Amino acid sequence: LVALEINQIGNYFPEFFALRKFCKFHNCIHKNEPDCAVKIDLAKGKIAQSRYKSYLNMLVEDEERYRTNIY
């Protein structure tokens, strides 16, 4: 995989990318921020849990790579 900035990972999930302009914060990473459009649609069942889980796994991998300086 290509090294991505943490706030760019969601851009590679089309359903997240389409919603990002509706998030409260422009730099939302769709994890713990309030009024996140992705999390709202996830709760409504409009986004598959499996897709969100894959996204979270990518965030964790990116955070681990950053901590261990593997870039």
CSV table of N, CA, C and O in Angstrom, one decimal:
chain,number,residue,atom,x,y,z
A,1,LEU,N,0.8,-1.2,0.0
A,1,LEU,CA,0.0,0.0,0.0
A,1,LEU,C,0.9,1.2,0.0
A,1,LEU,O,2.0,1.3,0.5
A,2,VAL,N,0.3,2.3,-0.5
A,2,VAL,CA,1.0,3.6,-0.6
A,2,VAL,C,0.7,4.3,0.8
A,2,VAL,O,-0.3,4.2,1.4
A,3,ALA,N,1.7,4.9,1.3
A,3,ALA,CA,1.6,5.7,2.5
A,3,ALA,C,0.7,6.9,2.3
A,3,ALA,O,0.9,7.7,1.4
A,4,LEU,N,-0.4,7.0,3.1
A,4,LEU,CA,-1.3,8.1,3.0
A,4,LEU,C,-1.4,8.9,4.3
A,4,LEU,O,-1.1,8.3,5.3
A,5,GLU,N,-1.7,10.1,4.2
A,5,GLU,CA,-2.0,10.9,5.4
A,5,GLU,C,-3.3,10.4,5.9
A,5,GLU,O,-4.2,10.0,5.2
A,6,ILE,N,-3.4,10.4,7.3
A,6,ILE,CA,-4.6,9.8,7.9
A,6,ILE,C,-5.9,10.5,7.4
A,6,ILE,O,-6.9,9.8,7.3
A,7,ASN,N,-5.8,11.8,7.1
A,7,ASN,CA,-7.1,12.4,6.7
A,7,ASN,C,-7.4,12.2,5.2
A,7,ASN,O,-8.4,12.7,4.7
A,8,GLN,N,-6.5,11.5,4.5
A,8,GLN,CA,-6.8,11.1,3.1
A,8,GLN,C,-7.4,9.8,2.9
A,8,GLN,O,-7.9,9.5,1.8
A,9,ILE,N,-7.3,8.9,3.9
A,9,ILE,CA,-7.7,7.5,3.7
A,9,ILE,C,-9.2,7.5,3.4
A,9,ILE,O,-9.6,6.7,2.5
A,10,GLY,N,-10.0,8.3,4.0
A,10,GLY,CA,-11.5,8.3,3.7
A,10,GLY,C,-11.8,8.7,2.2
A,10,GLY,O,-12.8,8.3,1.7
A,11,ASN,N,-10.9,9.4,1.6
A,11,ASN,CA,-11.1,9.7,0.2
A,11,ASN,C,-11.1,8.5,-0.8
A,11,ASN,O,-11.6,8.6,-1.9
A,12,TYR,N,-10.6,7.4,-0.3
A,12,TYR,CA,-10.5,6.2,-1.1
A,12,TYR,C,-11.7,5.3,-0.9
A,12,TYR,O,-11.8,4.2,-1.5
A,13,PHE,N,-12.6,5.8,-0.1
A,13,PHE,CA,-13.9,5.1,0.1
A,13,PHE,C,-15.0,6.0,-0.5
A,13,PHE,O,-15.3,7.0,0.1
A,14,PRO,N,-15.5,5.7,-1.7
A,14,PRO,CA,-16.4,6.6,-2.4
A,14,PRO,C,-17.6,7.1,-1.5
A,14,PRO,O,-18.0,8.2,-1.6
A,15,GLU,N,-18.1,6.2,-0.7
A,15,GLU,CA,-19.3,6.6,0.1
A,15,GLU,C,-18.9,7.5,1.2
A,15,GLU,O,-19.7,8.4,1.6
A,16,PHE,N,-17.7,7.5,1.7
A,16,PHE,CA,-17.2,8.4,2.7
A,16,PHE,C,-16.9,9.7,2.0
A,16,PHE,O,-17.2,10.8,2.5
A,17,PHE,N,-16.2,9.7,0.8
A,17,PHE,CA,-15.8,10.9,0.1
A,17,PHE,C,-17.0,11.7,-0.2
A,17,PHE,O,-17.0,13.0,-0.1
A,18,ALA,N,-18.1,11.1,-0.6
A,18,ALA,CA,-19.4,11.8,-1.0
A,18,ALA,C,-20.0,12.5,0.2
A,18,ALA,O,-20.7,13.5,0.1
A,19,LEU,N,-19.7,12.0,1.4
A,19,LEU,CA,-20.3,12.6,2.6
A,19,LEU,C,-19.5,13.6,3.4
A,19,LEU,O,-19.9,14.3,4.2
A,20,ARG,N,-18.2,13.7,3.0
A,20,ARG,CA,-17.2,14.5,3.8
A,20,ARG,C,-17.6,15.9,3.9
A,20,ARG,O,-17.4,16.5,5.0
A,21,LYS,N,-18.3,16.5,2.9
A,21,LYS,CA,-18.7,17.9,3.0
A,21,LYS,C,-19.8,18.1,4.0
A,21,LYS,O,-20.1,19.3,4.3
A,22,PHE,N,-20.5,17.1,4.4
A,22,PHE,CA,-21.5,17.2,5.4
A,22,PHE,C,-21.1,17.0,6.8
A,22,PHE,O,-21.9,17.1,7.8
A,23,CYS,N,-19.8,16.6,7.0
A,23,CYS,CA,-19.3,16.5,8.4
A,23,CYS,C,-19.1,17.9,9.0
A,23,CYS,O,-18.9,18.9,8.3
A,24,LYS,N,-19.2,18.0,10.3
A,24,LYS,CA,-19.1,19.2,11.0
A,24,LYS,C,-17.7,19.9,10.8
A,24,LYS,O,-17.6,21.1,10.6
A,25,PHE,N,-16.7,19.0,10.8
A,25,PHE,CA,-15.3,19.5,10.7
A,25,PHE,C,-14.7,19.2,9.3
A,25,PHE,O,-14.9,18.0,8.9
A,26,HIS,N,-14.0,20.1,8.7
A,26,HIS,CA,-13.5,19.8,7.4
A,26,HIS,C,-12.4,18.8,7.4
A,26,HIS,O,-12.1,18.1,6.4
A,27,ASN,N,-11.7,18.6,8.6
A,27,ASN,CA,-10.7,17.6,8.7
A,27,ASN,C,-11.1,16.3,9.4
A,27,ASN,O,-10.3,15.6,10.0
A,28,CYS,N,-12.4,16.0,9.3
A,28,CYS,CA,-13.0,14.9,10.0
A,28,CYS,C,-12.3,13.6,9.5
A,28,CYS,O,-12.2,13.4,8.3
A,29,ILE,N,-11.9,12.7,10.4
A,29,ILE,CA,-11.4,11.4,10.0
A,29,ILE,C,-12.5,10.3,10.3
A,29,ILE,O,-12.2,9.1,10.2
A,30,HIS,N,-13.7,10.7,10.6
A,30,HIS,CA,-14.8,9.8,10.7
A,30,HIS,C,-14.6,8.7,11.8
A,30,HIS,O,-14.9,7.5,11.7
A,31,LYS,N,-14.0,9.2,12.9
A,31,LYS,CA,-13.7,8.2,14.0
A,31,LYS,C,-14.4,8.6,15.3
A,31,LYS,O,-15.3,7.9,15.8
A,32,ASN,N,-14.0,9.8,15.9
A,32,ASN,CA,-14.6,10.2,17.1
A,32,ASN,C,-15.2,11.6,17.1
A,32,ASN,O,-15.6,12.1,18.1
A,33,GLU,N,-15.2,12.2,15.9
A,33,GLU,CA,-15.7,13.6,15.8
A,33,GLU,C,-17.2,13.7,15.9
A,33,GLU,O,-17.9,12.8,15.4
A,34,PRO,N,-17.7,14.8,16.6
A,34,PRO,CA,-19.2,14.9,16.6
A,34,PRO,C,-19.7,15.3,15.3
A,34,PRO,O,-19.0,15.9,14.5
A,35,ASP,N,-21.0,15.0,15.0
A,35,ASP,CA,-21.7,15.4,13.8
A,35,ASP,C,-21.0,14.9,12.5
A,35,ASP,O,-20.9,15.7,11.5
A,36,CYS,N,-20.4,13.7,12.6
A,36,CYS,CA,-19.8,13.2,11.4
A,36,CYS,C,-20.8,12.5,10.5
A,36,CYS,O,-21.6,11.6,11.0
A,37,ALA,N,-20.9,12.9,9.3
A,37,ALA,CA,-21.9,12.4,8.3
A,37,ALA,C,-21.7,10.9,8.1
A,37,ALA,O,-22.7,10.2,7.9
A,38,VAL,N,-20.5,10.5,8.0
A,38,VAL,CA,-20.2,9.1,7.8
A,38,VAL,C,-20.7,8.2,9.0
A,38,VAL,O,-21.4,7.2,8.7
A,39,LYS,N,-20.5,8.7,10.2
A,39,LYS,CA,-21.0,7.9,11.3
A,39,LYS,C,-22.5,7.9,11.4
A,39,LYS,O,-23.1,7.0,11.8
A,40,ILE,N,-23.1,9.1,11.0
A,40,ILE,CA,-24.5,9.2,11.0
A,40,ILE,C,-25.1,8.2,10.0
A,40,ILE,O,-26.1,7.4,10.4
A,41,ASP,N,-24.6,8.1,8.8
A,41,ASP,CA,-25.1,7.2,7.8
A,41,ASP,C,-24.8,5.7,8.2
A,41,ASP,O,-25.5,4.8,7.9
A,42,LEU,N,-23.7,5.5,8.9
A,42,LEU,CA,-23.3,4.2,9.4
A,42,LEU,C,-24.4,3.7,10.4
A,42,LEU,O,-24.9,2.6,10.3
A,43,ALA,N,-24.8,4.6,11.3
A,43,ALA,CA,-25.8,4.3,12.3
A,43,ALA,C,-27.2,4.0,11.6
A,43,ALA,O,-28.0,3.2,12.1
A,44,LYS,N,-27.4,4.7,10.5
A,44,LYS,CA,-28.7,4.5,9.8
A,44,LYS,C,-28.7,3.2,8.9
A,44,LYS,O,-29.7,2.9,8.3
A,45,GLY,N,-27.5,2.6,8.8
A,45,GLY,CA,-27.4,1.4,7.9
A,45,GLY,C,-27.2,1.7,6.5
A,45,GLY,O,-27.3,0.8,5.6
A,46,LYS,N,-26.9,3.0,6.2
A,46,LYS,CA,-26.6,3.4,4.8
A,46,LYS,C,-25.2,3.0,4.3
A,46,LYS,O,-24.9,3.0,3.1
A,47,ILE,N,-24.3,2.8,5.3
A,47,ILE,CA,-22.9,2.4,5.0
A,47,ILE,C,-22.7,1.0,5.7
A,47,ILE,O,-23.1,0.8,6.8
A,48,ALA,N,-22.1,0.1,5.0
A,48,ALA,CA,-21.9,-1.3,5.5
A,48,ALA,C,-20.9,-1.2,6.6
A,48,ALA,O,-19.9,-0.6,6.6
A,49,GLN,N,-21.2,-2.0,7.7
A,49,GLN,CA,-20.3,-2.1,8.8
A,49,GLN,C,-19.0,-2.6,8.4
A,49,GLN,O,-18.0,-2.2,8.9
A,50,SER,N,-19.0,-3.5,7.4
A,50,SER,CA,-17.7,-4.1,7.0
A,50,SER,C,-16.8,-3.1,6.3
A,50,SER,O,-15.6,-3.1,6.5
A,51,ARG,N,-17.4,-2.1,5.6
A,51,ARG,CA,-16.7,-1.1,4.9
A,51,ARG,C,-16.1,-0.1,6.0
A,51,ARG,O,-14.9,0.2,5.9
A,52,TYR,N,-16.8,0.2,7.0
A,52,TYR,CA,-16.3,1.1,8.1
A,52,TYR,C,-15.2,0.4,8.8
A,52,TYR,O,-14.2,1.0,9.2
A,53,LYS,N,-15.4,-0.9,9.1
A,53,LYS,CA,-14.4,-1.7,9.8
A,53,LYS,C,-13.1,-1.7,9.0
A,53,LYS,O,-12.0,-1.6,9.5
A,54,SER,N,-13.2,-1.9,7.7
A,54,SER,CA,-12.0,-1.9,6.8
A,54,SER,C,-11.3,-0.5,6.9
A,54,SER,O,-10.1,-0.4,7.0
A,55,TYR,N,-12.1,0.5,6.9
A,55,TYR,CA,-11.6,1.9,7.0
A,55,TYR,C,-10.8,2.1,8.4
A,55,TYR,O,-9.7,2.6,8.4
A,56,LEU,N,-11.5,1.6,9.5
A,56,LEU,CA,-10.8,1.7,10.8
A,56,LEU,C,-9.5,1.0,10.8
A,56,LEU,O,-8.5,1.4,11.4
A,57,ASN,N,-9.5,-0.2,10.2
A,57,ASN,CA,-8.3,-1.0,10.2
A,57,ASN,C,-7.2,-0.3,9.4
A,57,ASN,O,-6.0,-0.3,9.9
A,58,MET,N,-7.5,0.4,8.4
A,58,MET,CA,-6.5,1.2,7.7
A,58,MET,C,-6.0,2.4,8.5
A,58,MET,O,-4.8,2.7,8.5
A,59,LEU,N,-6.9,3.0,9.3
A,59,LEU,CA,-6.5,4.1,10.2
A,59,LEU,C,-5.5,3.5,11.2
A,59,LEU,O,-4.5,4.2,11.5
A,60,VAL,N,-5.8,2.4,11.8
A,60,VAL,CA,-4.9,1.8,12.8
A,60,VAL,C,-3.6,1.4,12.2
A,60,VAL,O,-2.5,1.7,12.8
A,61,GLU,N,-3.6,0.9,11.0
A,61,GLU,CA,-2.3,0.5,10.3
A,61,GLU,C,-1.5,1.8,10.1
A,61,GLU,O,-0.3,1.8,10.3
A,62,ASP,N,-2.2,2.9,9.7
A,62,ASP,CA,-1.5,4.1,9.4
A,62,ASP,C,-0.9,4.7,10.7
A,62,ASP,O,0.2,5.2,10.7
A,63,GLU,N,-1.7,4.6,11.8
A,63,GLU,CA,-1.2,5.1,13.1
A,63,GLU,C,0.0,4.3,13.6
A,63,GLU,O,1.0,4.9,14.1
A,64,GLU,N,0.0,3.0,13.4
A,64,GLU,CA,1.1,2.1,13.8
A,64,GLU,C,2.3,2.4,12.9
A,64,GLU,O,3.4,2.5,13.4
A,65,ARG,N,2.1,2.6,11.6
A,65,ARG,CA,3.2,3.0,10.7
A,65,ARG,C,3.9,4.3,11.2
A,65,ARG,O,5.1,4.4,11.2
A,66,TYR,N,3.0,5.2,11.5
A,66,TYR,CA,3.6,6.5,12.0
A,66,TYR,C,4.4,6.4,13.3
A,66,TYR,O,5.4,7.0,13.4
A,67,ARG,N,3.8,5.6,14.2
A,67,ARG,CA,4.5,5.4,15.5
A,67,ARG,C,5.9,4.7,15.3
A,67,ARG,O,6.8,5.0,16.0
A,68,THR,N,5.9,3.8,14.4
A,68,THR,CA,7.2,3.0,14.2
A,68,THR,C,8.0,3.6,13.2
A,68,THR,O,9.1,3.1,12.8
A,69,ASN,N,7.6,4.7,12.6
A,69,ASN,CA,8.4,5.4,11.5
A,69,ASN,C,8.7,4.5,10.3
A,69,ASN,O,9.8,4.6,9.8
A,70,ILE,N,7.8,3.8,9.8
A,70,ILE,CA,8.0,2.8,8.7
A,70,ILE,C,7.8,3.5,7.4
A,70,ILE,O,8.1,3.0,6.4
A,71,TYR,N,7.5,4.8,7.3
A,71,TYR,CA,7.3,5.5,6.0
A,71,TYR,C,8.6,5.4,5.3
A,71,TYR,O,9.3,5.7,4.8
